[in-house]
DNA sequence: CATGAATGAGAGTTCATTCAT
DNA sequence: GATGAATGAACTCTCATTCAT
């Protein structure tokens, strides 16, 4: 596949992403993607065999773009900002994603992983989750050292934060959580770590 | 609707529940339910017009059966057991439901509410969630009074518990969370409340 | 499936037979049969799942109708006509079938059994062939007893007749054998048995 | 067409032959041949417009290669071996071809001529058949002269041999005739000619 | 000559939904 | 009420064929 083909593939993935963000995973048909791309039915099959295959590549694409892009969070980390600031930034990032309904793959991702079970050790969601827990644990432990945080069980706290965020995420899709409520919970999570004795 | 009809309707809902528990919401067709019930295609339409309608009634049925049934949790509440015991029982109930993959409507419920948005004030999930938060808040507040718990923000803590449980629930469906991990998180939630100064 | 359905099934098979006789096996699609029957696409699938399934039933149907019908051949057998007459009648029947191009399943049958290999012991074609060999062998043996035929190896002669007929049959489809040539070969086969020493 | 093109065309035909031998005629698509040759889709169309065209050239190629090659049969003929030996050799050659399922175009040929009717005077199969009949007739007549064979109707006998071989050939494809059965029939054909009075 | 991306027609198949009985 | 045959829309997937490069 030449350079031109690679560009077309990227184009299809971009359009497909929009479709998935809009309609979730299960409702999306090859025909939908064909129409979003304004290409022929057979044309799509030159690049992908199924919506499943497309979705997996969309997920990878997303990861790539996120890690490539310099966001405030990674910048703060590289600049050795205070742990509490970095954690606050991380939670802000999460909030943005949570509240952005139109452009998010959240629903599609859940639908996809409901329908397609992966063994734990190859499950991309789990890998992402575990990585995030480790980062947060490190932040909390650092913060404890500098006296910013008080926490006896940084790993437990990190997990709790991630579970709660996951809960917020799914609830934002199923019950339409408002930004105010997300703020409130994020505040709660921070407060717990800052709690004076 | 005569008594006979009501019985048939209940029968359909029971069978449909099994189908939804088995396959989620989106994959279930009217045909699937017809086959599970071993009735005629037209026959099903006498009672229900769509899988959506059936699922909503299955959800109501579920609520009814749960509130009707005397479980250890409601029993403990009525017997004025210590708040910490009641909360522990509540969390145990949640754990059971979380770990029971085969018989649970969790996945179907998520799929359903992804696809069918309800305004917040009529959203059955939200109503359930809010009710649970209130109960937990009350328990924590009581526990604080009796000195069982230490907590400055019972409402916040209650919400955090529910968000974390929601996170566990969705993750158990998408990443296959083990019982051990559920236990660990539940323990964490309890410990936070019991934390000595 | 009630009586009415049985009638419709028979109707579909009858129409399908015409299609197969007209176009062979491989070129026939479910759509072709749908159109020949003037029913809906889905309607056909209520009765049959594939052209293969339909064709097998068409073959069975054919056998049934043939054995049911009182033809001159079976009549002669039951009336204890001379063996040479009966054999001649049998060959006349074969000739009729050979020369009837428009209405015959010959081509479709070959195409079908090229594409669908059956184990020898379940192969319908083989069963038919073996049965025919036995009948002819018996006729020849009887004819030898009555002095009508001269033949040292009735089984071998019977097989030779059937192989030659099979050759004629396939050649009539691929090279367009004329009736005259079929006659000539049939005459040859008879002459061999009548050959004076 | 330059020499290079001629070589490429021959290469395509060689590969196509393998494909036809493997899968018959009807199931073979232009795509299959493209893939077998590992050339581009458009590239194939530079040389051939359809599988039909390709198959016809494969058939011609086959004839060419066979007549070119010095086989035991043609050798025996040129050496004036006894007619009975030559006929026996011819039948052995036929047997080899009959029993060789993997490498043979038999099925493809039948499928092709079922689907593509040629007027008798241009039908390649018929030409081949008639040529073979003539050769066998000559052999038998010669054998009769030398006293090797007894036969009143050499032409009829030659035709019968060819029809029976055709019958064996098609049956080997549709019912899986064993080598033993082919041997038995060939023996029968020879015996008929050697029959003592 | 040669490539291979692109198109679009067409086959298979499944179901929601209707309706005569 | 209840049945299940029937319809037709929608989706998946495959290829023959073309054409810009």
Tab-separated table of C-alpha atoms (C1' of nucleotides) in Angstrom, chain D residues 5 40 42-43 46-47, chain E residues 1-6:
chain	number	residue	atom	x	y	z
D	5	UNK	CA	4.458	-11.082	-24.048
D	40	UNK	CA	-2.149	-7.248	-11.325
D	42	UNK	CA	-5.443	-4.995	-14.998
D	43	UNK	CA	-2.467	-6.992	-16.228
D	46	UNK	CA	-4.213	-7.138	-21.269
D	47	UNK	CA	-4.068	-10.762	-22.333
E	1	DC	C1'	3.024	-2.689	-20.944
E	2	DA	C1'	1.716	-2.911	-16.055
E	3	DT	C1'	-0.338	-1.599	-11.803
E	4	DG	C1'	-3.847	-1.689	-8.336
E	5	DA	C1'	-7.288	1.548	-6.532
E	6	DA	C1'	-11.969	2.341	-7.336
